[in-house]
mmCIF file of C-alpha atoms in Angstrom:
data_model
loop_
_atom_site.group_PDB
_atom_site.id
_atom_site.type_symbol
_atom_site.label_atom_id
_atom_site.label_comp_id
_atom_site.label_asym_id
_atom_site.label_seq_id
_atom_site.Cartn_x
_atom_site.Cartn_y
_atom_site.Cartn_z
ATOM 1 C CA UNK A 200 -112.001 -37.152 -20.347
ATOM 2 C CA UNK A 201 -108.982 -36.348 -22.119
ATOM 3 C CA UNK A 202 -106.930 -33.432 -20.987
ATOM 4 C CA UNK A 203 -103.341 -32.171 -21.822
ATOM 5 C CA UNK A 204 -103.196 -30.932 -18.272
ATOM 6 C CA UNK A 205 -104.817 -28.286 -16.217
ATOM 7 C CA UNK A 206 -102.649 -24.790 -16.085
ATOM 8 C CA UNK A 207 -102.822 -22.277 -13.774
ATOM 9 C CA UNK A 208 -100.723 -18.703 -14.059
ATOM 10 C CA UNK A 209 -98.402 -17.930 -10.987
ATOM 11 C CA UNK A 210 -97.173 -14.740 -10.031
ATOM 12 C CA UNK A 211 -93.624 -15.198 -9.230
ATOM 13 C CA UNK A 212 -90.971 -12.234 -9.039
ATOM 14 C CA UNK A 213 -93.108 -9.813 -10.928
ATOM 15 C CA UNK A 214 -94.069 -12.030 -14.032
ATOM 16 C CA UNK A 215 -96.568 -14.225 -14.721
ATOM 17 C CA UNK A 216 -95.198 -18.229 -15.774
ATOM 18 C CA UNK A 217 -96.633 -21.327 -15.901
ATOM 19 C CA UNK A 218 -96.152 -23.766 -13.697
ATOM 20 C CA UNK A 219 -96.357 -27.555 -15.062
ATOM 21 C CA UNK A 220 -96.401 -30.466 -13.002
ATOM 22 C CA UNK A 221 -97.855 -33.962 -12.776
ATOM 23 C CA UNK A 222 -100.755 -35.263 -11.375
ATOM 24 C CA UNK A 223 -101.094 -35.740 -8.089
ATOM 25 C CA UNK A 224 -98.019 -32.867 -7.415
ATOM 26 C CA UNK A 225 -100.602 -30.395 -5.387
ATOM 27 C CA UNK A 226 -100.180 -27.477 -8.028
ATOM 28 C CA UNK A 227 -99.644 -26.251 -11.638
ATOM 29 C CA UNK A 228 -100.633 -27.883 -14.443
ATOM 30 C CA UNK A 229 -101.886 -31.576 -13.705
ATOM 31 C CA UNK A 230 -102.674 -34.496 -16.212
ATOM 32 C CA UNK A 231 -106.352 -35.550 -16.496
ATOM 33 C CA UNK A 232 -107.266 -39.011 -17.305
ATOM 34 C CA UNK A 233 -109.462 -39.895 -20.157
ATOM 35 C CA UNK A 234 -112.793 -40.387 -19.582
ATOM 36 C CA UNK A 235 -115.414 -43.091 -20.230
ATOM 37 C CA UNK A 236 -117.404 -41.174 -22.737
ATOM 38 C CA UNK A 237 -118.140 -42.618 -26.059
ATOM 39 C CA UNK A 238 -116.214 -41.427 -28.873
ATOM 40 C CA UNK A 239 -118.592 -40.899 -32.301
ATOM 41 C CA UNK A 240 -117.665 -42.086 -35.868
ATOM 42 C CA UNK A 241 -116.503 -38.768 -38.048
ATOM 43 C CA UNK A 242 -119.588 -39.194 -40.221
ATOM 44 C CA UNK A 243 -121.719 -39.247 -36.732
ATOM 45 C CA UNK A 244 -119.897 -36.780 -34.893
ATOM 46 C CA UNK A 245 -120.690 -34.452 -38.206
ATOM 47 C CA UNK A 246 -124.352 -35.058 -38.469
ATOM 48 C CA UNK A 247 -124.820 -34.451 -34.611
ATOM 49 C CA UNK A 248 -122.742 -31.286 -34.340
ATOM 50 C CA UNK A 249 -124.904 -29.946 -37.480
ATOM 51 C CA UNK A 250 -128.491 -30.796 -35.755
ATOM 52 C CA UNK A 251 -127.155 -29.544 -31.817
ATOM 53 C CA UNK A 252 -126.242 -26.271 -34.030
ATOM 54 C CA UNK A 253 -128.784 -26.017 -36.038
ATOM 55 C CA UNK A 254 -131.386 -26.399 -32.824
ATOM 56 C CA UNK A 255 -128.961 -23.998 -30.252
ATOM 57 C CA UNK A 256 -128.922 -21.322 -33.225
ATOM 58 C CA UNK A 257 -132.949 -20.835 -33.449
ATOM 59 C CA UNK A 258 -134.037 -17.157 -32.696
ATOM 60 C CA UNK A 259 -137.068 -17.663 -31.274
ATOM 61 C CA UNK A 260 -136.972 -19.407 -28.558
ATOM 62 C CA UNK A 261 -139.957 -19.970 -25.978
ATOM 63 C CA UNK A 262 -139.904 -18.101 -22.711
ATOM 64 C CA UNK A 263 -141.768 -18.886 -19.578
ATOM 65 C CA UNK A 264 -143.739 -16.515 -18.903
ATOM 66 C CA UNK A 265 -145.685 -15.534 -15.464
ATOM 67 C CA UNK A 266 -149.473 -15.572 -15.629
ATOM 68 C CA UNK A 267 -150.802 -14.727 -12.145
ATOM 69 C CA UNK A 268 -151.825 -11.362 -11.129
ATOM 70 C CA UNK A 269 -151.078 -10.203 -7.687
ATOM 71 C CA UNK A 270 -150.518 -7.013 -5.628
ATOM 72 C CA UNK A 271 -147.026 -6.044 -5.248
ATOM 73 C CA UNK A 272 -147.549 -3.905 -2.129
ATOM 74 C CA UNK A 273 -144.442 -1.554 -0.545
ATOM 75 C CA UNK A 274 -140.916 -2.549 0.693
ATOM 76 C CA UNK A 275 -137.549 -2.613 0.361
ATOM 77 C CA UNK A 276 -135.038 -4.724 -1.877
ATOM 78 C CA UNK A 277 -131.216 -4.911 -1.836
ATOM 79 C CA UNK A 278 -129.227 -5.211 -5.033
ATOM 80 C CA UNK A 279 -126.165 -6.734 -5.011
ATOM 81 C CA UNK A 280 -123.937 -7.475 -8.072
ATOM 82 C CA UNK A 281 -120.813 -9.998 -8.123
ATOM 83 C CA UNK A 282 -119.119 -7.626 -9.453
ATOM 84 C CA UNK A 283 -119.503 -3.996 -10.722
ATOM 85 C CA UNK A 284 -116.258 -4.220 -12.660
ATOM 86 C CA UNK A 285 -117.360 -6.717 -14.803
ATOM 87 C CA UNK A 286 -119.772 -4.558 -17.316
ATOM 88 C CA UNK A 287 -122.619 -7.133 -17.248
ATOM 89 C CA UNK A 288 -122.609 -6.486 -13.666
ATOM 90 C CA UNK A 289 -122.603 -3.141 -13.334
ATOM 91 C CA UNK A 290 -125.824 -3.235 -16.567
ATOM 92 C CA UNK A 291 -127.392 -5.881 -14.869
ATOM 93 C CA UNK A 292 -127.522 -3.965 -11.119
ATOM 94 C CA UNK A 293 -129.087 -0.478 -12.912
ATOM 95 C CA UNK A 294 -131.867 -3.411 -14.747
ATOM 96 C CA UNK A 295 -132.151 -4.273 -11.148
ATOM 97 C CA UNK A 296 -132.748 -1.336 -9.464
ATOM 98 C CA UNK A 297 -134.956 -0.397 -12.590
ATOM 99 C CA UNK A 298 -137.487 -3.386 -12.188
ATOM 100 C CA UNK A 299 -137.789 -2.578 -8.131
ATOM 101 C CA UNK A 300 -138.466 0.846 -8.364
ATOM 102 C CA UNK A 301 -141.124 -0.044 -11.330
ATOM 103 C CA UNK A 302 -142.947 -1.658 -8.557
ATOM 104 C CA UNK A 303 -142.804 0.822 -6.401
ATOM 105 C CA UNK A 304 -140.688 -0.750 -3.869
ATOM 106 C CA UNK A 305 -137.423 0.792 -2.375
ATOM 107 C CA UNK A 306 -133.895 -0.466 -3.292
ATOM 108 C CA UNK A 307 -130.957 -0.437 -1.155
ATOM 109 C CA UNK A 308 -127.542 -0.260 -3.297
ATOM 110 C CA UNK A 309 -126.992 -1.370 -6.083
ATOM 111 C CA UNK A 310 -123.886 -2.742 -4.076
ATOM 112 C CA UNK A 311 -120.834 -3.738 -5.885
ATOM 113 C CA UNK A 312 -119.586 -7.426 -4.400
ATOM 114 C CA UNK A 313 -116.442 -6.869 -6.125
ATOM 115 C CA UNK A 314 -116.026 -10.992 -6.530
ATOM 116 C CA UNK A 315 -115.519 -11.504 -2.674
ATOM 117 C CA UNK A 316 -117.448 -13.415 -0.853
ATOM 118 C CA UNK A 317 -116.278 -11.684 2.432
ATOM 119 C CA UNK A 318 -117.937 -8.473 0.718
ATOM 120 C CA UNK A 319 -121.210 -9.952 -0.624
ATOM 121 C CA UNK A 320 -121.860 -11.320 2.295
ATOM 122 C CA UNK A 321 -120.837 -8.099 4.167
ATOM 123 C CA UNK A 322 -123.646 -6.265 2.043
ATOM 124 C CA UNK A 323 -126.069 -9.237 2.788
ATOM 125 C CA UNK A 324 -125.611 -8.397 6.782
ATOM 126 C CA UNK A 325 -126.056 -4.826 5.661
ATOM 127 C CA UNK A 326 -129.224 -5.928 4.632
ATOM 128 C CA UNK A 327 -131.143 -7.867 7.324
ATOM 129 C CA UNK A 328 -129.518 -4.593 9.592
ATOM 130 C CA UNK A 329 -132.143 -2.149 7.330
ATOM 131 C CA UNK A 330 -134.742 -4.342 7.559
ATOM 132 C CA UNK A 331 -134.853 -5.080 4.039
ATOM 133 C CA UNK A 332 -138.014 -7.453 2.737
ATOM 134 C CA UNK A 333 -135.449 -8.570 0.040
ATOM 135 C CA UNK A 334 -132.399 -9.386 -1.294
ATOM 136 C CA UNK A 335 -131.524 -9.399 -5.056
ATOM 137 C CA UNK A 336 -128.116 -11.336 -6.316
ATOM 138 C CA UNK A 337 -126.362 -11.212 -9.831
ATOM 139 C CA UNK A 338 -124.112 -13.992 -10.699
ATOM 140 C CA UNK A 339 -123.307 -14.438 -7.754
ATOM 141 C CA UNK A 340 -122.065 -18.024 -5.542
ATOM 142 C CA UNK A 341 -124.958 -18.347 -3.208
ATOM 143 C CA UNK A 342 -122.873 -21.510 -1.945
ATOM 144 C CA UNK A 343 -119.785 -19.638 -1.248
ATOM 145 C CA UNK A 344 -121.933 -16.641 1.210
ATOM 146 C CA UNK A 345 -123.878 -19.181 2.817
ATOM 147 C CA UNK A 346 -123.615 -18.131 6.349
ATOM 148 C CA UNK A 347 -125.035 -14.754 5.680
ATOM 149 C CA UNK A 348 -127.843 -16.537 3.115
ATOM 150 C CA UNK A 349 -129.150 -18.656 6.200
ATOM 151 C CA UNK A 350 -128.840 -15.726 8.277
ATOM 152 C CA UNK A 351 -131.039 -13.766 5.193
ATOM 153 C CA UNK A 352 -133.257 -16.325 5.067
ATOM 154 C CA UNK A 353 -133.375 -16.872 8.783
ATOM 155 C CA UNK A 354 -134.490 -13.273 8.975
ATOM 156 C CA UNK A 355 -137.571 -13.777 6.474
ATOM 157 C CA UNK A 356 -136.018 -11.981 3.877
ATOM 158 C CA UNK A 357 -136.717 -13.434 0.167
ATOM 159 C CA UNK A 358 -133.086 -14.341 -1.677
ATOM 160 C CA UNK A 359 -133.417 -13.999 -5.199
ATOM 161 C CA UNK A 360 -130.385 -14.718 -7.767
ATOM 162 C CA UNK A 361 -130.339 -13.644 -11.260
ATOM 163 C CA UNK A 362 -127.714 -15.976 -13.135
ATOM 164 C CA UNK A 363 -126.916 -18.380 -10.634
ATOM 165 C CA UNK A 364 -127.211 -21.942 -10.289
ATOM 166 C CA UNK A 365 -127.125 -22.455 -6.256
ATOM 167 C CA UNK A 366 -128.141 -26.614 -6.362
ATOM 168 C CA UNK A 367 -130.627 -28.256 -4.680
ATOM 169 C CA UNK A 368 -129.351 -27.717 -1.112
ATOM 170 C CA UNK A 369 -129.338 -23.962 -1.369
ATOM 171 C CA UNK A 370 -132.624 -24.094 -2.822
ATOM 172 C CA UNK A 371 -134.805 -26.233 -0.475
ATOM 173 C CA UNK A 372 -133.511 -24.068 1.847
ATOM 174 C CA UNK A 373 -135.402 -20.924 -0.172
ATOM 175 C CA UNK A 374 -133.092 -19.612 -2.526
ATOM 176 C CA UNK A 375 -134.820 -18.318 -5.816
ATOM 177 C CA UNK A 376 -132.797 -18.908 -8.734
ATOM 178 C CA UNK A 377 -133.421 -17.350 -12.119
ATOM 179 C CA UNK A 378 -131.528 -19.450 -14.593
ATOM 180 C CA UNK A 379 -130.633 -20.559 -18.113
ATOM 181 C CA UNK A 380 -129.284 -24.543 -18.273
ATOM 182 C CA UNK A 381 -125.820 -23.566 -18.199
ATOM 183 C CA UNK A 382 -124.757 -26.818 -18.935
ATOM 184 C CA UNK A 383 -126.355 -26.850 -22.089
ATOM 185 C CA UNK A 384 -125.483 -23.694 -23.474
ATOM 186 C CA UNK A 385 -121.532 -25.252 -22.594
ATOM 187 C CA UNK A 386 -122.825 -28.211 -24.980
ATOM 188 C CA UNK A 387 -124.137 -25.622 -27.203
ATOM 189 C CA UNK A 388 -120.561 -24.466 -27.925
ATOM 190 C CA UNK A 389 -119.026 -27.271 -27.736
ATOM 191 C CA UNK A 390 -121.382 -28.697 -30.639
ATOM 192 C CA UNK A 391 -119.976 -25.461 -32.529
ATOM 193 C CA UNK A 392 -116.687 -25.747 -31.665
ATOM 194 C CA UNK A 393 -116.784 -29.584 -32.949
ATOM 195 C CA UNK A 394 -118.507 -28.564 -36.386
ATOM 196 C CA UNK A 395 -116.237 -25.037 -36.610
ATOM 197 C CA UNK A 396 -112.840 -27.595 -36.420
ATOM 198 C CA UNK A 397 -114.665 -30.440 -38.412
ATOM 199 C CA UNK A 398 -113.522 -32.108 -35.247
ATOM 200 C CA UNK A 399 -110.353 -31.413 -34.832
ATOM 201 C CA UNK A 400 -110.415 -28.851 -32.072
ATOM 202 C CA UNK A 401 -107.807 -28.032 -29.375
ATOM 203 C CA UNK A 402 -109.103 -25.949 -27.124
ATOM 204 C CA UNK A 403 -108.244 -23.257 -24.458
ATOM 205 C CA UNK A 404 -111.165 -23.389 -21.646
ATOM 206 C CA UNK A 405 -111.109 -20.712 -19.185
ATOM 207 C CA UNK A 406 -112.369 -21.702 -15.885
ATOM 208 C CA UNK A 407 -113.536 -20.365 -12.197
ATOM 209 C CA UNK A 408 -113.949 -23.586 -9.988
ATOM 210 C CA UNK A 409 -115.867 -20.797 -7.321
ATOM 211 C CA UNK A 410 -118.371 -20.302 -9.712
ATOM 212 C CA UNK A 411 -120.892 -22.828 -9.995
ATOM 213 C CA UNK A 412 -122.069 -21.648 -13.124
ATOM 214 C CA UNK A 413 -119.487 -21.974 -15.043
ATOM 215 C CA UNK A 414 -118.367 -25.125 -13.728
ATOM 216 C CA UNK A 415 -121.920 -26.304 -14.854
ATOM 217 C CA UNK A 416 -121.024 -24.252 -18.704
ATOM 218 C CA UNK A 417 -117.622 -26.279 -18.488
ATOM 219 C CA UNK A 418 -118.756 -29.566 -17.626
ATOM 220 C CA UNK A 419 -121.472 -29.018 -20.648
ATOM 221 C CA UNK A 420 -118.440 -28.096 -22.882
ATOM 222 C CA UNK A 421 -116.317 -30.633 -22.116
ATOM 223 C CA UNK A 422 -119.045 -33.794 -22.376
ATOM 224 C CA UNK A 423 -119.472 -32.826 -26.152
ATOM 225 C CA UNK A 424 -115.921 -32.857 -26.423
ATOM 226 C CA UNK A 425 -115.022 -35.981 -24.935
ATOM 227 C CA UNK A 426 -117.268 -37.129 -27.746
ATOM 228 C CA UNK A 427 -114.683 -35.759 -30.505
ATOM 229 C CA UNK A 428 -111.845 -38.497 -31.184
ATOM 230 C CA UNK A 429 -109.776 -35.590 -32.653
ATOM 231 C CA UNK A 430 -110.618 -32.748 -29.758
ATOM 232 C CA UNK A 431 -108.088 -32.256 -27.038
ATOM 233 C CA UNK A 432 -108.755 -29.662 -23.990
ATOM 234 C CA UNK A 433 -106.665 -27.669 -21.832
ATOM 235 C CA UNK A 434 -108.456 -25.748 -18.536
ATOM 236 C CA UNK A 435 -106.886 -22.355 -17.403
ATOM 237 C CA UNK A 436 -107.912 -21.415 -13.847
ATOM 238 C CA UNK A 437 -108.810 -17.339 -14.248
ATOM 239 C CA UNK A 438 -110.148 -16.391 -10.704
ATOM 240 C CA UNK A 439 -113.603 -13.786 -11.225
ATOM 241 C CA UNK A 440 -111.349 -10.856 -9.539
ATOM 242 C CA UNK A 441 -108.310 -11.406 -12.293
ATOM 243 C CA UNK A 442 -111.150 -11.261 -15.557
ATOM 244 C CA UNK A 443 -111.171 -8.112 -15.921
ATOM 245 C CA UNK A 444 -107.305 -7.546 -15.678
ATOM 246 C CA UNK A 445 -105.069 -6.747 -19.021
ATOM 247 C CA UNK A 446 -104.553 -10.520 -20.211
ATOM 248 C CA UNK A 447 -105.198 -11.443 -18.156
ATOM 249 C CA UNK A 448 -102.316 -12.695 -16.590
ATOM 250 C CA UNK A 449 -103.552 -16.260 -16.818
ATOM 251 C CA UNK A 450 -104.009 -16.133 -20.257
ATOM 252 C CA UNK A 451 -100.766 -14.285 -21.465
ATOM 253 C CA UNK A 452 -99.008 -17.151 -19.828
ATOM 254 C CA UNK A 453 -100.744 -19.702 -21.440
ATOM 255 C CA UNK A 454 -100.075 -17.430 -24.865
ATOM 256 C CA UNK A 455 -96.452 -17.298 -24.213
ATOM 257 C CA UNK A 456 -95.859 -21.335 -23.251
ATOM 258 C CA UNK A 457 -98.266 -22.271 -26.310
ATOM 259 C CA UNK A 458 -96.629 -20.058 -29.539
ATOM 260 C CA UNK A 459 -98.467 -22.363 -31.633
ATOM 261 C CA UNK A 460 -101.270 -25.562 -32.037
ATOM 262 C CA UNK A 461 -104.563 -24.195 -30.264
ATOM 263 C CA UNK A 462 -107.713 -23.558 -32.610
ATOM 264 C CA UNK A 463 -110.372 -22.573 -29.935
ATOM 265 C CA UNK A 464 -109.796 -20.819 -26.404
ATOM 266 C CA UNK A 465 -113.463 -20.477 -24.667
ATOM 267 C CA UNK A 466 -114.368 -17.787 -22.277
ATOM 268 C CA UNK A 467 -116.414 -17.979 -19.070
ATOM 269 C CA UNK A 468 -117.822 -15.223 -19.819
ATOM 270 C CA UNK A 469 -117.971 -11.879 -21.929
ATOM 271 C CA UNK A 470 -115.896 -10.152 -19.549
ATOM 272 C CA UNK A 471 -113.049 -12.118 -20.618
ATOM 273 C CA UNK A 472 -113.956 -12.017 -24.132
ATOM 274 C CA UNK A 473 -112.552 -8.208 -24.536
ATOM 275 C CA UNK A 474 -109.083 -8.594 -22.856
ATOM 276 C CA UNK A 475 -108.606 -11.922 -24.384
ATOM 277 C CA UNK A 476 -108.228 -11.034 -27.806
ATOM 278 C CA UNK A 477 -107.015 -8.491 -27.066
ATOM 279 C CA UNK A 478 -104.275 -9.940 -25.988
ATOM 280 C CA UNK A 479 -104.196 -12.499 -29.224
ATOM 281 C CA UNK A 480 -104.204 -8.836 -31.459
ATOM 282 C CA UNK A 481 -101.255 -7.331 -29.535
ATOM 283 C CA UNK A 482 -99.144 -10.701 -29.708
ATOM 284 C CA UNK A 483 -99.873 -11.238 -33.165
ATOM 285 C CA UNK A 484 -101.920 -14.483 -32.604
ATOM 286 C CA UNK A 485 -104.442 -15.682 -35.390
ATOM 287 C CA UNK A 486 -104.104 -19.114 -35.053
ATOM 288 C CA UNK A 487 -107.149 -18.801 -31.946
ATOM 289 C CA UNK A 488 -110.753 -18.557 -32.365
ATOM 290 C CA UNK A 489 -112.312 -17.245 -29.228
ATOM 291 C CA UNK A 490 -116.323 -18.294 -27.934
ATOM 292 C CA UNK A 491 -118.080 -17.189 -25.191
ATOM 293 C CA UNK A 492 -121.256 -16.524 -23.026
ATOM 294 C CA UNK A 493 -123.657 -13.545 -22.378
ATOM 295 C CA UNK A 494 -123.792 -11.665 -25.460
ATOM 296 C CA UNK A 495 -122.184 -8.498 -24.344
ATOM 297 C CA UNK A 496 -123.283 -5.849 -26.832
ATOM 298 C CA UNK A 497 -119.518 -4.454 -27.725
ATOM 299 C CA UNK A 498 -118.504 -8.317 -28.679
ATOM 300 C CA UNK A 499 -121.529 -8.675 -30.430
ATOM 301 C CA UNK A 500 -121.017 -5.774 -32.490
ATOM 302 C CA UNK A 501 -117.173 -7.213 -33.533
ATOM 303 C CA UNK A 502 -118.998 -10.366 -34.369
ATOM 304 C CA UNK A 503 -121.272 -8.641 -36.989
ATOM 305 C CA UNK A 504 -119.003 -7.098 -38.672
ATOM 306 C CA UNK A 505 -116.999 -10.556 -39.271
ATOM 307 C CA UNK A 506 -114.006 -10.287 -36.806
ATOM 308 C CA UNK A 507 -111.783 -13.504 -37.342
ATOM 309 C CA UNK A 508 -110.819 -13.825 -33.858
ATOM 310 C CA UNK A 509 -114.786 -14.416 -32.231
ATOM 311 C CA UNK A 510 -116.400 -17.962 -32.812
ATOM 312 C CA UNK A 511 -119.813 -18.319 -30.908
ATOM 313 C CA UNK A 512 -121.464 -16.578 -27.937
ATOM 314 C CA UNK A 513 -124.347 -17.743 -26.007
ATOM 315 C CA UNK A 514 -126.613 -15.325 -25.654
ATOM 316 C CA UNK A 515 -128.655 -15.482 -22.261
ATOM 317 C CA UNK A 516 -131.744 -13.688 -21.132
ATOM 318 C CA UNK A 517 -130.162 -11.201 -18.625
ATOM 319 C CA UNK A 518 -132.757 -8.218 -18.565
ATOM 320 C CA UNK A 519 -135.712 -10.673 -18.333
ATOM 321 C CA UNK A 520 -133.782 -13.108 -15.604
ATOM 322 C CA UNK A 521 -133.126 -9.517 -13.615
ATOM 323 C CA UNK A 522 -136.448 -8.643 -13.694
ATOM 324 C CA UNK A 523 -138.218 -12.013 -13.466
ATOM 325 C CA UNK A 524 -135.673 -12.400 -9.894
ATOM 326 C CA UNK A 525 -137.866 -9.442 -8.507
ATOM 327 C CA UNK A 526 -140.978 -11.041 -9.680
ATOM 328 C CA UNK A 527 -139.983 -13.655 -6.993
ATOM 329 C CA UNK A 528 -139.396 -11.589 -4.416
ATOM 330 C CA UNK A 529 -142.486 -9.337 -4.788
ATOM 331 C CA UNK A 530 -144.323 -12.727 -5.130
ATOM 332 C CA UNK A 531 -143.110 -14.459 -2.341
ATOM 333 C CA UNK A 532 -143.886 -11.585 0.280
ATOM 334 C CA UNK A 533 -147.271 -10.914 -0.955
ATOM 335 C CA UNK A 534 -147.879 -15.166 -0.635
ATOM 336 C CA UNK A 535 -148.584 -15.602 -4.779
ATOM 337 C CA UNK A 536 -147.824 -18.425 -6.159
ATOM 338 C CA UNK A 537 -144.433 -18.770 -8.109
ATOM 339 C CA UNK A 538 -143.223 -19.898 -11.478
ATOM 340 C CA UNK A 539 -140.525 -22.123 -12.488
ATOM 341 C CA UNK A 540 -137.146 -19.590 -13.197
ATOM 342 C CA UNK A 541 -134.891 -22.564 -13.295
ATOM 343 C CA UNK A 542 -134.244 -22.852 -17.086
ATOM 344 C CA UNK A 543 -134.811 -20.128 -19.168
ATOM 345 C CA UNK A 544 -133.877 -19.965 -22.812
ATOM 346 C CA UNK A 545 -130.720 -19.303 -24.695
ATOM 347 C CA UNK A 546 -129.568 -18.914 -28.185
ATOM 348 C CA UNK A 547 -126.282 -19.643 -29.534
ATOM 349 C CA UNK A 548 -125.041 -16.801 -31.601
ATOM 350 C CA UNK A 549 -122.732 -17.306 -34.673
ATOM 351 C CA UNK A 550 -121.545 -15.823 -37.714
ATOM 352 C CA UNK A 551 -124.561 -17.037 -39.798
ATOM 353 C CA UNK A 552 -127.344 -15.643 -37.292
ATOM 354 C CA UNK A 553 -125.770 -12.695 -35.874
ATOM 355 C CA UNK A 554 -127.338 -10.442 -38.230
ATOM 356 C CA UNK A 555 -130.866 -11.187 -37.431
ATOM 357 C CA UNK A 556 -130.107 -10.900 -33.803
ATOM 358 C CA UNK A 557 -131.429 -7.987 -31.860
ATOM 359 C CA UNK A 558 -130.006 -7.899 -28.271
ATOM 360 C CA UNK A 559 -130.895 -8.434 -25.720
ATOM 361 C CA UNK A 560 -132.367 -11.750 -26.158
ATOM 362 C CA UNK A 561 -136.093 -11.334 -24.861
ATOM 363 C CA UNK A 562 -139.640 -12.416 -25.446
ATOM 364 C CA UNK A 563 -141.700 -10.703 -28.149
ATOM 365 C CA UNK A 564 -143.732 -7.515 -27.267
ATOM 366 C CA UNK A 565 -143.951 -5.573 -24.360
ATOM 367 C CA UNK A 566 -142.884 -8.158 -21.464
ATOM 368 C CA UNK A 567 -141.583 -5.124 -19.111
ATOM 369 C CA UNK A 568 -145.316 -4.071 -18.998
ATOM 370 C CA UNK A 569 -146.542 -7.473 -18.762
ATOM 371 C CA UNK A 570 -144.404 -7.493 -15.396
ATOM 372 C CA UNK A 571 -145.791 -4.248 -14.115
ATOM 373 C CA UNK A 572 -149.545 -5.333 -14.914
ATOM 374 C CA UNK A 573 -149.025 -8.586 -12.925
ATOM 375 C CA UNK A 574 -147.677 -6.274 -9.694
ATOM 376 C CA UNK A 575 -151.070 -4.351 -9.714
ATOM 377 C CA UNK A 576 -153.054 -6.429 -10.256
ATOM 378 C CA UNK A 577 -155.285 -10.133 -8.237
#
C-alpha cells in the first residue's frame, strides 16, 4: 500500500498541529509500507476506471425486496441514533420512529447516542429496563457496545442496525444488519477518483478506525488505489464526535501543513462534507476536490448546480435500510421468515448523473406501502 504517512491533529496549548513521526514511534503521523497490490498499465488503469464508473453510476439499481406477508402484532421498539448531531442521524431517527409507529408498534426515544459508546449502550440498558420487544440502531458500532448487545440479546430483544456492518461474530450471535457493501461503494470512488485525476491522484482520506463501516469504505478506497502507479494517499484520523466541529480541527491542520499538492480529500461521510469545504472556501483552497458518502440533500444540491470543490458522493439507501431494519424486528418477533439486508444497492453520484437523480435513492413505486401491506397481512 503506499502511504505518505498517517496524520492525526493534536490539541496542544489551544491550537490544533500536526504531529509527524516515524513508524513504529507510537503516535502522529506514521509511514505505511507499500503494498503487494498490482499496479495497472495507464492504458489499463483507464479502461477499468471508465467501466467501474460507468457500472457504479447506473440509476436504477435493483433492490431486494421482501415478499412474505405476516402479522406485525403490538410492541415496543427503541430508536437509537449514533448521533443526533450529525443531520443524517437526527433524519434517519424521525424515518425510524416513522416506520414503527406505521406498524402500530410503540417507540421509545428516538435517543441521541451522541458518538459514545458509554451512552448507546446506556440507552440500550434503558431498553431491556422498559421491556422493550426491540431495539433499532443507526450507524452505529455494534462491536464497540457489545456488552449491552449480549445483554439485549440475552433479554430476547431483536437488535436491528440500519447502516452498520457488525461482522460475522456479532451476527451469529443475532444482530440484524441492514447494509450497503461499503467496501465497494469505497472502490466506487476510488474508480472515480482514478479516472477524475487520469491517475494521478493524491489524496486526503478521512478516517474513524471505531467505525467499522468506514474502515470497510476505506479499505475499498484504498485497494483501487494501490492499483494507480501515479496515486499516493494520506489517512487523517477525524474521531465521529469531532465531524461535526468547524474544520474540523483535524482537517485545518492537515490544510495548514499541506499549502499545496493534494487533488482529492475523501470524506467518511456527508457530515464532514459541509465543514470541509468549508474550510477549503474560507482558506482560499481550490487546488482540492472533495468526495463523499450518503448523499445528504444540501451537498447534493451544491453538486447540481456545478460547485468546483465536490467530486463524487455515494448515494446509499437510508430511508429504505431504516425501514427495512424494522421489517426485521417486526419479523423476527412474530417468527416470519427473514430476508437478506446485508447488501443493498448504491449509486455513485457525479457531475454527469446528478441531474437525473431524485433523492433519496429508493425502489420504484410505492415501497413504504408495500412495507405496511406485508405487516397486515399472512
Amino acid at each position: 500500500m503506499r502511504r505518505f504517512g498517517r496524520l492525526l491533529g493534536v490539541l496542544v496549548v489551544g491550537m490544533v498541529i500536526l504531529a509527524g513521526c516515524g513508524a513504529g514511534s507510537g503516535s502522529g503521523a506514521t509511514s505505511g509500507a507499500t503494498s503487494g497490490a498490482t499496479r495497472l498499465s495507464q492504458d489499463k488503469l483507464m479502461s477499468t476506471a471508465a467501466e467501474k464508473v460507468a457500472a457504479a453510476t447506473s440509476l436504477t439499481p435493483t433492490f431486494p425486496v421482501p415478499k412474505a406477508g405476516f402479522e406485525a402484532g403490538t410492541g415496543t421498539i427503541a430508536v437509537i441514533a449514533g448521533g443526533l448531531s450529525a443531520p443524517v442521524h437526527a433524519e434517519q431517527a424521525e424515518v425510524m420512529k416513522k416506520a414503527v409507529t406505521a406498524a402500530g408498534w410503540t417507540v421509545l426515544g428516538p435517543y441521541d447516542g451522541k458518538f459514545s459508546p458509554a451512552v448507546q449502550g446506556g440507552y440500550i440498558d434503558q431498553a431491556i429496563q422498559a421491556r422493550a420487544n426491540g431495539v433499532l440502531l443507526f450507524a452505529v458500532d455494534v462491536n464497540t457496545i457489545r456488552a449491552a448487545v449480549d445483554r439485549a440479546l440475552g433479554a430476547k430483544i431483536v437488535v436491528a442496525c440500519a447502516m452498520c456492518t457488525s461482522g460475522d461474530q456479532a451476527r451469529a450471535k443475532g444482530v440484524l444488519d441492514v447494509t450497503p457493501d461499503f467496501e465497494r461503494q469505497g472502490e466506487d470512488l476510488g474508480w472515480f477518483i482514478v479516472q477524475r485525476s487520469k491517475g494521478a491522484a493524491k489524496v486526503a482520506i478521512t478516517v474513524e478506525p471505531a467505525a467499522t463501516g468506514v474502515v470497510a469504505r476505506t479499505r475499498g478506497l484504498e485497494k483501487v488505489l494501490d492499483q494507480c502507479a501515479g496515486c499516493s494517499y494520506n489517512e487523517i484520523v477525524i474521531p465521529a464526535a469531532d465531524s461535526t466541529l468547524p474544520g474540523p480541527p483535524q482537517w485545518t491542520a492537515f490544510l495548514s501543513a499541506h499549502p499545496s499538492g493534494y487533488t482529492d480529500a475523501v470524506a467518511y461521510y456527508d457530515g464532514l462534507t459541509t465543514p470541509m469545504t468549508k474550510t477549503l472556501r474560507e482558506s482560499g483552497r481550490t487546488d482540492v476536490t472533495v468526495s463523499s458518502y450518503d448523499a445528504d440533500p444540501a451537498v447534493l444540491s451544491l453538486m447540481a448546480k456545478g460547485s468546483a470543490q465536490l467530486g463524487a458522493d455515494v448515494a446509499s439507501p437510508l430511508d429504505f435500510a431504516s425501514w427495512s431494519a424494522v421489517d426485521l424486528v417486526l419479523r423476527s418477533k412474530a417468527g416470519a421468515a427473514r430476508w437478506d439486508t446485508t447488501n443493498l444497492p448504491s449509486v455513485l453520484l457525479t457531475g454527469k448523473n446528478i441531474a437525473g437523480f431524485t433523492p433519496p435513492l429508493q425502489p420504484a413505486g410505492d415501497w413504504h406501502k408495500t412495507f405496511t401491506t406485508l405487516w397486515t397481512s399472512s
